[in-house]
Coordinates of C-alpha atoms and ligand atoms in Angstrom, one line a residue:
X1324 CA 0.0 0.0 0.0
X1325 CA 1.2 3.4 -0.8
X1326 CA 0.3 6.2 1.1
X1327 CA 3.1 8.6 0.6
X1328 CA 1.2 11.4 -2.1
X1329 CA 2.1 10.4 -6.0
X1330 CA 4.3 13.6 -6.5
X1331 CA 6.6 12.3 -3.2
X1332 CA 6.8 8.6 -4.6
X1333 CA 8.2 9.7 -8.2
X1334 CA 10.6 12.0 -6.5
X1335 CA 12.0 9.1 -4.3
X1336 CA 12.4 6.8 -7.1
X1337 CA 13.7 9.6 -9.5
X1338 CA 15.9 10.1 -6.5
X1339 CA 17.3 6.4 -5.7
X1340 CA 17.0 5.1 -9.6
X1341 CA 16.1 1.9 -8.2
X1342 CA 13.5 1.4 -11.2
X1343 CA 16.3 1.8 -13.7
X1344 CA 18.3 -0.5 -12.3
X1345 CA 15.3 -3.2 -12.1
X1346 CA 14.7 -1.9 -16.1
X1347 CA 18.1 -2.2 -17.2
X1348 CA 18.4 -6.0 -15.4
X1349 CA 15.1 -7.0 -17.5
X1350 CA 16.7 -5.6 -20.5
X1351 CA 20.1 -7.8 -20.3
X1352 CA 17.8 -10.6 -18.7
X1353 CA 15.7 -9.8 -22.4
X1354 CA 19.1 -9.5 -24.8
X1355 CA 20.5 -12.5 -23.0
X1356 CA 18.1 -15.3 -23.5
X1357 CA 16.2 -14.2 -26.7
X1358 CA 18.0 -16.3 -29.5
X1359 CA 17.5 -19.3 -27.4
X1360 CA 13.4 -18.7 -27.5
X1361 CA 11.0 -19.6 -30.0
X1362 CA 10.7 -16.5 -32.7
X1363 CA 7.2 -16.2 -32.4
X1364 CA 5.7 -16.4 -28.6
X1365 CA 4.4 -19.8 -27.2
X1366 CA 0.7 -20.1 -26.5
X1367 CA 2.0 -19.9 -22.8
X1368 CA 3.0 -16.0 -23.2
X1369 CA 0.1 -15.4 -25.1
X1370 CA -2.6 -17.2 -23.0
X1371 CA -0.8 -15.1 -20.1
X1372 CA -1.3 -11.9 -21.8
X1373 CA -5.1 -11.9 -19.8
X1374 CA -2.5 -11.1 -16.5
X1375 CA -3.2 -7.6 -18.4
X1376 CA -7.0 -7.9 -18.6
X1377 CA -8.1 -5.7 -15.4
X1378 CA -9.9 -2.5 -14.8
X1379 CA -8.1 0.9 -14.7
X1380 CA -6.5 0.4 -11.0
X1381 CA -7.8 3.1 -8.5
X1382 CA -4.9 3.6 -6.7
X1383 CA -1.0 4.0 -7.4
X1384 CA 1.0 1.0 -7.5
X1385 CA 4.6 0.6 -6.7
X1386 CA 6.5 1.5 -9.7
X1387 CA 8.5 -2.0 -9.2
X1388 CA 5.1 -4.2 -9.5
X1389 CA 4.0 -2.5 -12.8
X1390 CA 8.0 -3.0 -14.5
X1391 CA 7.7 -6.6 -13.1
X1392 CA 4.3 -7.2 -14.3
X1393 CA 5.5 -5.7 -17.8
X1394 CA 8.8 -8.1 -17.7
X1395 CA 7.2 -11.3 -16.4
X1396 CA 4.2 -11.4 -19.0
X1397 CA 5.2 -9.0 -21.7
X1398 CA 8.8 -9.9 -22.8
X1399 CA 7.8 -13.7 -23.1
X1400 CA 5.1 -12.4 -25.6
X1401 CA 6.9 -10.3 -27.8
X1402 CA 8.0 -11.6 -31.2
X1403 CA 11.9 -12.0 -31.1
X1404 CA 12.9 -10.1 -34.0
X1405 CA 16.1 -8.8 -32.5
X1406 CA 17.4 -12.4 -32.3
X1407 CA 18.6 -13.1 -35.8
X1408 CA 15.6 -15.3 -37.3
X1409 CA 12.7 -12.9 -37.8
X1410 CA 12.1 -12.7 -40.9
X1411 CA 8.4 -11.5 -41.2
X1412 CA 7.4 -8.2 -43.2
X1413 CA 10.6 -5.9 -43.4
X1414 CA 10.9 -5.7 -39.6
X1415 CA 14.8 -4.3 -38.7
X1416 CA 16.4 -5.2 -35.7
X1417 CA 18.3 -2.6 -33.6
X1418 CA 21.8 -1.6 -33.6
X1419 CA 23.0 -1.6 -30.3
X1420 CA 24.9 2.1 -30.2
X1421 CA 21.2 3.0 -31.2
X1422 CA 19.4 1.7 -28.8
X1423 CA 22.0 2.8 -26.3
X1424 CA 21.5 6.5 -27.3
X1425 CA 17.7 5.9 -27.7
X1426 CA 18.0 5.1 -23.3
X1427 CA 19.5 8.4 -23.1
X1428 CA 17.6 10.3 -25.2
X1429 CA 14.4 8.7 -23.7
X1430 CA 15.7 10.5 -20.1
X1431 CA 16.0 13.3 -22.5
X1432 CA 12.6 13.8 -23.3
X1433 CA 12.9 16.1 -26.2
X1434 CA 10.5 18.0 -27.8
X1435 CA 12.1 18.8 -31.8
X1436 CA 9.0 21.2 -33.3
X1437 CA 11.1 24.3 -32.5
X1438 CA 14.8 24.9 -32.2
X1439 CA 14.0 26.9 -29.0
X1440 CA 12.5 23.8 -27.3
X1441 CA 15.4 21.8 -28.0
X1442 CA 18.9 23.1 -29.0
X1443 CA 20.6 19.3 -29.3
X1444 CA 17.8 17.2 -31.8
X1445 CA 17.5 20.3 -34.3
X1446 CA 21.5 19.8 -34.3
X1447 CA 21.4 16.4 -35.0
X1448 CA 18.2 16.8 -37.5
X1449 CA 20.6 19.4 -39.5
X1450 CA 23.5 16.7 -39.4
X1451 CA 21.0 14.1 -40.5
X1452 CA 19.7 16.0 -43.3
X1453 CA 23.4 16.7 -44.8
X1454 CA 24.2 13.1 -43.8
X1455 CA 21.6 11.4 -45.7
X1456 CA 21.4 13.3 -48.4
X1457 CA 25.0 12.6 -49.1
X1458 CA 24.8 9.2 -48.8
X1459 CA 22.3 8.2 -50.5
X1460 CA 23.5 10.6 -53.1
X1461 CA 20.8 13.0 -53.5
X1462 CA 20.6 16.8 -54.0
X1463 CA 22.7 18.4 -51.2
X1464 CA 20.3 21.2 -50.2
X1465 CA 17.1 18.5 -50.1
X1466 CA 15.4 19.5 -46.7
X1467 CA 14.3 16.7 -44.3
X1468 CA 11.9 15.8 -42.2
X1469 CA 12.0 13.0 -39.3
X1470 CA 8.6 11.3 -39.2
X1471 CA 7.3 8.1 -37.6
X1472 CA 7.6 6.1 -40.5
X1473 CA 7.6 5.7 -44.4
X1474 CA 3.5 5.5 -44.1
X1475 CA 3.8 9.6 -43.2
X1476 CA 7.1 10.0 -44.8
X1477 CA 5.4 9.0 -48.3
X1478 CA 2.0 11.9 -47.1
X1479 CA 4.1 14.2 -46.6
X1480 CA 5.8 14.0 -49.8
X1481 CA 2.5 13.5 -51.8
X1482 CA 1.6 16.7 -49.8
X1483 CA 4.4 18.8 -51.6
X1484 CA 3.7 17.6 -54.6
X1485 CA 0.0 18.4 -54.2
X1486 CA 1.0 21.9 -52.7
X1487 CA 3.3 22.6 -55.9
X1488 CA 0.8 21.1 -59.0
X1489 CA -1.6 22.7 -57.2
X1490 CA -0.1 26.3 -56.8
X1491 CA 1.2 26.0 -60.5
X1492 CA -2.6 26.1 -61.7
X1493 CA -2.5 28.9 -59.9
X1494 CA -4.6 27.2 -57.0
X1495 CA -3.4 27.7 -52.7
X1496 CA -4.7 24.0 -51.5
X1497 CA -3.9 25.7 -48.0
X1498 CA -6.6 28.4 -47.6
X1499 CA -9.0 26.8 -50.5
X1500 CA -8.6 23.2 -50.3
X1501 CA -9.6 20.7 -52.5
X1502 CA -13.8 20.6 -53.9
X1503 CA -13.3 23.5 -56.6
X1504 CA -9.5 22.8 -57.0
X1505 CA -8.4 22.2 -60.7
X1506 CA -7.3 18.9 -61.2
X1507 CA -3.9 17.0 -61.8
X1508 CA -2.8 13.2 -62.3
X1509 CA -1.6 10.8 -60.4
X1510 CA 0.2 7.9 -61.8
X1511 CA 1.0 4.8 -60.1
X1512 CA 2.4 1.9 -60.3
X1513 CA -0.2 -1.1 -60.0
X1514 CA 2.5 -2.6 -57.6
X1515 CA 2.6 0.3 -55.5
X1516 CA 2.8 -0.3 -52.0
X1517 CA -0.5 -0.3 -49.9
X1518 CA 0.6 2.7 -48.1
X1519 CA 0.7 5.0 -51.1
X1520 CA -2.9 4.2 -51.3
X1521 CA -3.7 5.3 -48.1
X1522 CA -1.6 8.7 -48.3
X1523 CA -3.8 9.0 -51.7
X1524 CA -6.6 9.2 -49.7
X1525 CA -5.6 10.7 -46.7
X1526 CA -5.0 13.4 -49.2
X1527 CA -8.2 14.1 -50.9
X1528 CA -6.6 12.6 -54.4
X1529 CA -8.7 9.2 -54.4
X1530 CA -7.0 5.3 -54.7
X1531 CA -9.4 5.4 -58.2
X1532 CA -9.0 7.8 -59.9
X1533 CA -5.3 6.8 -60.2
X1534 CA -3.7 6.3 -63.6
X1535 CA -2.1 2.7 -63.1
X1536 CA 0.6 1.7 -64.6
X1537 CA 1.2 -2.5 -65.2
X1538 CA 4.3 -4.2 -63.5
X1539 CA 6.4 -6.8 -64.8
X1540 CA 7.5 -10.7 -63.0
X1541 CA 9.3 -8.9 -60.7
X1542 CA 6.8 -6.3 -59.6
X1543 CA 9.2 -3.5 -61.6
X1544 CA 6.7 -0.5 -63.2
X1545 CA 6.8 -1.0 -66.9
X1546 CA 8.7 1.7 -68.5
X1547 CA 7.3 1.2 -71.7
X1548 CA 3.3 1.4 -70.0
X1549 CA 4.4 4.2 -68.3
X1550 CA 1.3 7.1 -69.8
X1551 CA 2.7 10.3 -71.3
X1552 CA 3.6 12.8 -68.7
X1553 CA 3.1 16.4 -68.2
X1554 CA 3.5 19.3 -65.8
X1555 CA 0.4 18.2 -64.3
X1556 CA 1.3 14.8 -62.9
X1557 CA 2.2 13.6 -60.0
X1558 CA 4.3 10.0 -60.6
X1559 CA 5.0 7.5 -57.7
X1560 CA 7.7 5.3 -58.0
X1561 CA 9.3 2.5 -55.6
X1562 CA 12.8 1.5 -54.5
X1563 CA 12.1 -2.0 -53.1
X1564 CA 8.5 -4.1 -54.0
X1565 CA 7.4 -5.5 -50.5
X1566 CA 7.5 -8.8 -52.2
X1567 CA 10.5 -9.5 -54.2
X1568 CA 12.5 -6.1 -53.3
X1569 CA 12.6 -5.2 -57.0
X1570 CA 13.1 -1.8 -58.4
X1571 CA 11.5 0.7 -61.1
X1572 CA 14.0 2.1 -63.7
X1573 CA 14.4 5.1 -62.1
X1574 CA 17.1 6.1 -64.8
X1575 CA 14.3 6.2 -67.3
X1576 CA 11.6 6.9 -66.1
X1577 CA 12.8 10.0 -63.8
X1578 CA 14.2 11.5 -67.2
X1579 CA 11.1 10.7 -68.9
X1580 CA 9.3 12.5 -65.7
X1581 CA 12.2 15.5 -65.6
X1582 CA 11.5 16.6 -69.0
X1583 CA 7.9 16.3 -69.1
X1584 CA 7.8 18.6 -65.5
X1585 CA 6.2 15.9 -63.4
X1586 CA 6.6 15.8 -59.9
X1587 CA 8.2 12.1 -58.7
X1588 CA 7.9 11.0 -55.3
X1589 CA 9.7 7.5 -54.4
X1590 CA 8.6 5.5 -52.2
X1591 CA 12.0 3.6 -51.2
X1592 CA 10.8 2.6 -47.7
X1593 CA 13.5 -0.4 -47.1
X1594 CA 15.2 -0.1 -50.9
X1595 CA 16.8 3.3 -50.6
X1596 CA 19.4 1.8 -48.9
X1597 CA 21.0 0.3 -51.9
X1598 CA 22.0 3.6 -53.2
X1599 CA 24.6 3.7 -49.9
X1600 CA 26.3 0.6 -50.8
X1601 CA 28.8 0.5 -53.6
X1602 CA 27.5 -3.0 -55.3
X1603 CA 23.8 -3.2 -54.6
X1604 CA 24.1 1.2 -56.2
X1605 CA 22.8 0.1 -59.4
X1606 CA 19.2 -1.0 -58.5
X1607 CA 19.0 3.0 -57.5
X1608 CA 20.7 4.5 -60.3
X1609 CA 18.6 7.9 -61.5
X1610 CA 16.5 8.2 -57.9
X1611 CA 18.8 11.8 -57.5
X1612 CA 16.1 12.9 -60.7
X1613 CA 13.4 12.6 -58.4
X1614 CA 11.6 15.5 -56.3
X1615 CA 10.8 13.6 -53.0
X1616 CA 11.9 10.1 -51.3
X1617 CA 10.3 8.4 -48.6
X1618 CA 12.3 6.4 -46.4
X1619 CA 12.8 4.0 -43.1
X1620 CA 15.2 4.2 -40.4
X1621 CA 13.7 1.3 -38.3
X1622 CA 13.7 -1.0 -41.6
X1623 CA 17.0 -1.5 -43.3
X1624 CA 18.8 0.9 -41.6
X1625 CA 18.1 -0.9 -37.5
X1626 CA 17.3 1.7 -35.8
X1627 CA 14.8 1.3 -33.1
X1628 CA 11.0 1.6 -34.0
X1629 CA 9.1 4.6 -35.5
X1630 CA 11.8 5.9 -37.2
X1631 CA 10.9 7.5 -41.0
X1632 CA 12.3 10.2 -43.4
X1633 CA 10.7 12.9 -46.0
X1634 CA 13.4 13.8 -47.9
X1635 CA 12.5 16.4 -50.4
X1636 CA 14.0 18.6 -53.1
X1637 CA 12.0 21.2 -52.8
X1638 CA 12.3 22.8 -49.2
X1639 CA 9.9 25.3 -49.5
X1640 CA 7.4 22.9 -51.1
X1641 CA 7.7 20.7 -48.1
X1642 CA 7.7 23.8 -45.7
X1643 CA 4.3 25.4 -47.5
X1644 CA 2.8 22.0 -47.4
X1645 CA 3.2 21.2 -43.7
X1646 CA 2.4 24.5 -42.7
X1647 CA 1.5 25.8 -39.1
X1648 CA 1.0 28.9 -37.5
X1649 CA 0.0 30.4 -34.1
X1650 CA 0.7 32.9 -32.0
X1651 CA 2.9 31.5 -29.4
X1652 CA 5.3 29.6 -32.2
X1653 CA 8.6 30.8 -31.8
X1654 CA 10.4 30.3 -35.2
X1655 CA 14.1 30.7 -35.1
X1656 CA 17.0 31.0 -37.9
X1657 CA 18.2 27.7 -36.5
X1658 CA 16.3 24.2 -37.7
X1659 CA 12.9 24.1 -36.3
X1660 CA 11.6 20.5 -37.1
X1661 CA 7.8 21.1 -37.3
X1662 CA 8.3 22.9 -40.6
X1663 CA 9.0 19.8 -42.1
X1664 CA 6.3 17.2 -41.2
X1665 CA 2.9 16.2 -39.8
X1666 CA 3.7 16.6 -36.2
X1667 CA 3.9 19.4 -33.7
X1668 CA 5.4 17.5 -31.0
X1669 CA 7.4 14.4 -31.4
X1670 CA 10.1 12.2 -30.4
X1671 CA 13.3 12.4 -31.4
X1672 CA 14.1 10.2 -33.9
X1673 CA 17.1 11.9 -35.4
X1674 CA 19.1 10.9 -32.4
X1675 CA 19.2 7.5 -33.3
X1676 CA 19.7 8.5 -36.5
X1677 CA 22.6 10.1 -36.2
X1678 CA 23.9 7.5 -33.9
X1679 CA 23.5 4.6 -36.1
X1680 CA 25.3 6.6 -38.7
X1681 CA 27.5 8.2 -37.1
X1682 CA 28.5 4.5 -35.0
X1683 CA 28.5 2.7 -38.6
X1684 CA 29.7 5.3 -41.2
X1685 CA 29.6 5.1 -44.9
X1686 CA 31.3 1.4 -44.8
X1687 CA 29.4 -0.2 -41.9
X1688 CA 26.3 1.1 -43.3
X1689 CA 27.7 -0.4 -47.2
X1690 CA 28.4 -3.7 -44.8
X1691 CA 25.1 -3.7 -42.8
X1692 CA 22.9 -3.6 -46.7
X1693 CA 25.6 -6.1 -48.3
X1694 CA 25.0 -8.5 -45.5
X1695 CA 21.3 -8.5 -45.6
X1696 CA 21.8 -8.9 -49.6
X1697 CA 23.9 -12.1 -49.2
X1698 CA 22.3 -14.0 -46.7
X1699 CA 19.5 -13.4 -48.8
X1700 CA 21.1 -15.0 -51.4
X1701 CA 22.2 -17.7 -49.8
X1702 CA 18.5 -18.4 -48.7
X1703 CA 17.7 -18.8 -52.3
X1704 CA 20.6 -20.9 -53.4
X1705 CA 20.2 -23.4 -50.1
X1706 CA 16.3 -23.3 -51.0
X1707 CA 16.5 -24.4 -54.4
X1708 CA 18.6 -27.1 -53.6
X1709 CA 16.3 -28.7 -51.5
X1710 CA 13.3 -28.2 -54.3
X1711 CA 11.8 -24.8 -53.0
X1712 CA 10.8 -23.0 -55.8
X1713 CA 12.1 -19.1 -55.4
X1714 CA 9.8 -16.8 -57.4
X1715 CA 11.4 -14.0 -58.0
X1716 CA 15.1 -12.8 -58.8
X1717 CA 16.9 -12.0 -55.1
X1718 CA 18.9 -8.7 -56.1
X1719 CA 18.2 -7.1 -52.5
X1720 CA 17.1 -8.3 -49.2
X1721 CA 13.9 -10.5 -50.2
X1722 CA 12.9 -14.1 -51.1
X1723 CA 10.2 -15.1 -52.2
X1724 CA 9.2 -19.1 -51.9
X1725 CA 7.1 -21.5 -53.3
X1726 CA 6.2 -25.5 -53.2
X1727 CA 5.0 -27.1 -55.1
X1728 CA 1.4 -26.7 -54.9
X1729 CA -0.9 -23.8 -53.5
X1730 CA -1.7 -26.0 -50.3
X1731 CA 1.4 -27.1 -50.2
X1732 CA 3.0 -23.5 -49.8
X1733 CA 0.2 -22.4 -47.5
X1734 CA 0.5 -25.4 -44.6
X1735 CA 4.8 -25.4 -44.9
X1736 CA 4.1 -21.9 -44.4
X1737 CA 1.4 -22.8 -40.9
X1738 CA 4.0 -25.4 -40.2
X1739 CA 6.8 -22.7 -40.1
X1740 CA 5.4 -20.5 -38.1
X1741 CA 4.6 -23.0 -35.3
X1742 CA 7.8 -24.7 -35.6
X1743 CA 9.5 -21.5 -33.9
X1744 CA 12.8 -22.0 -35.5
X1745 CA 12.5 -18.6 -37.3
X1746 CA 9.4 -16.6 -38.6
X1747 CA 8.3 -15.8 -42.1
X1748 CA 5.1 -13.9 -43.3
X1749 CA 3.1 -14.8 -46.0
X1750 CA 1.5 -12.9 -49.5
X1751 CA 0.3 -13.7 -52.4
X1752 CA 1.8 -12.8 -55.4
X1753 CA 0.9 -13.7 -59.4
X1754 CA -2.2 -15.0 -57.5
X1755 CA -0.5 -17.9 -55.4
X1756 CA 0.5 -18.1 -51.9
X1757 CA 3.8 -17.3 -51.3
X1758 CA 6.3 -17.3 -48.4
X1759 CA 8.1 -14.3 -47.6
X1760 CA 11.9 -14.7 -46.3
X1761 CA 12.7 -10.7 -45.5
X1762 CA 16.1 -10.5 -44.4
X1763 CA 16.4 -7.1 -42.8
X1764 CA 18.4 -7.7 -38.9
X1765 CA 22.1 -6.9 -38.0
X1766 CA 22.0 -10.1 -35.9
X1767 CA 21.1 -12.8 -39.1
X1768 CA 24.4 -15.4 -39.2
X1769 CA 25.1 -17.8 -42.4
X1770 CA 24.0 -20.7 -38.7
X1771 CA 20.5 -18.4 -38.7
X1772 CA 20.4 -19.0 -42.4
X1773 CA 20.8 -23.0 -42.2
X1774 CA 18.9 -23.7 -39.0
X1775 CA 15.6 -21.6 -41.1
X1776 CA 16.5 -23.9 -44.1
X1777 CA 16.6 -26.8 -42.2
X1778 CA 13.1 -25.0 -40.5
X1779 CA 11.7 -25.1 -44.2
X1780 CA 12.4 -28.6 -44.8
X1781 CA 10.9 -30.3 -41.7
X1782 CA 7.7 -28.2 -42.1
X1783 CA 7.8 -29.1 -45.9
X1784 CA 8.1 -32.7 -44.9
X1785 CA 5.6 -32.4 -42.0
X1786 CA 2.9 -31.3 -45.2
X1787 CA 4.2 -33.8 -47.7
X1788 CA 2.9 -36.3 -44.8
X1789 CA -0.4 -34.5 -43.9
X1790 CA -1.4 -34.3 -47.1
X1791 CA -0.5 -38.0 -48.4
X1792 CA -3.7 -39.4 -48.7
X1793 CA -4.1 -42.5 -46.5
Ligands
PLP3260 C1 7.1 -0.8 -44.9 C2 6.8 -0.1 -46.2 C3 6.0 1.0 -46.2 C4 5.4 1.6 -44.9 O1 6.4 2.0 -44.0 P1 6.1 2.2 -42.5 O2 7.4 2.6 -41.9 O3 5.7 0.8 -42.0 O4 5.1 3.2 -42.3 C5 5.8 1.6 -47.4 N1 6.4 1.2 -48.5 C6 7.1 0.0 -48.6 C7 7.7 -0.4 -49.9 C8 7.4 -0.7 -47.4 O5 8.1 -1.8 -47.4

């Protein structure tokens, strides 16, 4: 029972740090034993997840029993993608030097929108900016903006490019919005991602009334289907399909786009990456034509969760677009973050940003892509060997797996995911089920790579067997 009044109790423990120290125990407790656990959580931890089911408590509890609650039935129900064999969606892991500084900043508690509320993350937001623009070879005065994830990175750039068609018909989509607004195209690749759906329509510009534009095998735009442009277009492109990690011919089609005055926004969520590592550069060659680029930090790049970049051309156009105004807004000559995306207040993201990159620099950060891109690879090689079927032509970080039959794929696929070994998604593509092998953690080892193969096998076999008829 606590009787001591709520502001006493937080000072004490703010005082004697006891909670951290029971945090930080958890946490090792956490890193120490999680490649040894089942990847996906055992119906244990997720039958004990009612421990949570209770009504919104009355009183204050000790700050101990709520971490120990948290620790004793959340951690064993967590999916273990730091350990090396997640593989599901395009789910990173965390580099530790980021995570580290993500402690600290935490204790921080920085508030970015202006530079008068926090000296230290617009600093680092400015270094970002010139950091990543650099390296993924962009123009060096593109502004950007640090955002939760590549879902609002990839609105906000549709936003710019709305602002600037928009204002070129002579049309302020700020102060008149959008009934009586002239209007302009959108073209899209019918293998866009589902998220550039939902920013069309988050933004007033409809998912149908969309120009689409057919893909090829590999998911890639085709060039040669691509509509003629204009001045009045707005053209969305991707660096990396969600399924086979393919890319549109930027080269081409961002000349094409250049000439005709479209505006090209790129939606290079977990692909962008290739353009900062010397043999995977070529799948990104031409993305520097574009105007905007949305982009992950908690994907490829490992930084810890709700991490996403805007990175646009244009800064005004992203400024004008993401406007705000009130009295009490103290704008300074310094950065102040809140010109540049949805939010107001935020987290600050660009301090694991910066450490990742600054930990890694241009060659771990080549090393950390290269190594996802090889044991990629060697998924598909091992794979076909034992008579998987690989769909589609592994030039980045993605596989994607077949059996032989539709069943088949769909219960090895069951069968992996209960076997716990490692974790794969699922997704359908040329209108089959598919497996999805999404190599995207710091932690994956060529003995993570063989113990999933070995994973595929036994669940394969486990099918073969169900499905023999008897
Ligand atoms: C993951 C992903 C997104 C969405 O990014 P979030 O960070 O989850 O918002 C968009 N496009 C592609 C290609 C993706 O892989």
């Amino acid at each position: 029972m606590i009787r001591k009044s709520i502001h006493t109790q937080m000072r004490h423990e703010m005082g004697d740090k006891k909670l951290f120290e029971q945090a930080k125990t958890y946490a090792f407790d956490y890193m120490d034993t999680i490649a040894a656990r089942t990847v996906y959580p055992d119906t244990r931890a997720i039958a004990n997840l009612a421990r949570f089911d209770e009504p919104m408590p009355d009183n204050p509890q000790a700050g101990e029993d709520v971490l120990h609650l948290l620790h004793a039935y959340g951690s064993p129900a967590t999916v273990a993608q730091t350990g090396g064999r997640y593989f599901g969606f395009v789910n990173g892991n965390v580099i530790p030097t980021a995570l580290a500084a993500r402690w600290l900043s935490d204790t921080w508690d920085q508030n970015p929108a202006l530079y008068v509320i926090s000296p230290i993350v617009a600093k680092l937001e400015q270094i970002c900016e010139q950091w990543l623009t650099d390296l993924f070879g962009l123009p060096l005065d593109s502004a950007a903006g640090f955002v939760s994830g590549t879902s609002i990175a990839t609105m906000c750039g549709l936003a710019a490019a709305r602002h600037t068609l928009l204002k070129r018909l002579d049309w302020d989509v700020n102060t008149k919005g959008l009934f009586e607004a002239p209007p302009f195209r959108v073209v899209v690749s019918q293998q866009a991602h589902g998220t550039v759906f939902k920013a069309l329509a988050l933004l007033g510009l409809g998912k149908d009334r969309v120009e689409l534009v057919p893909a090829d095998a590999q998911g890639r735009m085709k060039a040669d289907k691509l509509p003629t442009l204009d001045a009045n277009t707005l053209l969305i492109l991707q660096a990396g399909n969600v399924n086979t990690g393919a890319f549109d011919a930027f080269d081409v089609i961002c000349e094409e786009a250049r000439q005709a005055g479209a505006w090209v926004h790129v939606d290079g969520a977990f692909g962008l990456w290739a353009a900062t590592c010397e043999k995977r550069q070529y799948l990104t060659r031409g993305i520097e034509k574009a105007d905007s680029w949305s982009v992950d930090g908690h994907k490829t790049l490992n930084t810890p969760y709700d991490c996403g970049i805007i990175l646009c051309r244009h800064r005004e156009a992203l400024i004008e677009a993401m406007q705000a105004s009130g009295a009490y807004i103290q704008y300074s000559d310094q950065r102040d973050g809140m010109l540049y995306g949805p939010d107001m207040s935020r987290r600050a993201r660009a301090v694991e940003v910066w450490a990742a990159l600054k930990y890694l620099g241009r060659k771990g950060v080549a090393q950390l892509i290269d190594g996802f891109c090889e044991n990629a690879a060697s998924f598909a090689v091992a794979l076909k060997e034992k008579g998987f079927r690989v769909l589609n032509d592994v030039a980045f970080n993605q596989v994607l797996v077949a059996c032989e039959t539709p069943t088949e794929t769909q219960q090895t696929l069951e069968n992996i995911q209960r076997d716990g070994v490692c974790w794969c998604g699922g997704t359908v593509w040329e209108d089959r089920p598919a497996i999805r092998i999404s190599v995207c953690s710091w932690a994956t080892t060529s003995e993570d790579v063989a113990a999933s193969i070995e994973a595929f096998v036994r669940a394969r076999k486990k099918t073969v067997e169900n499905l023999q008829p008897l």
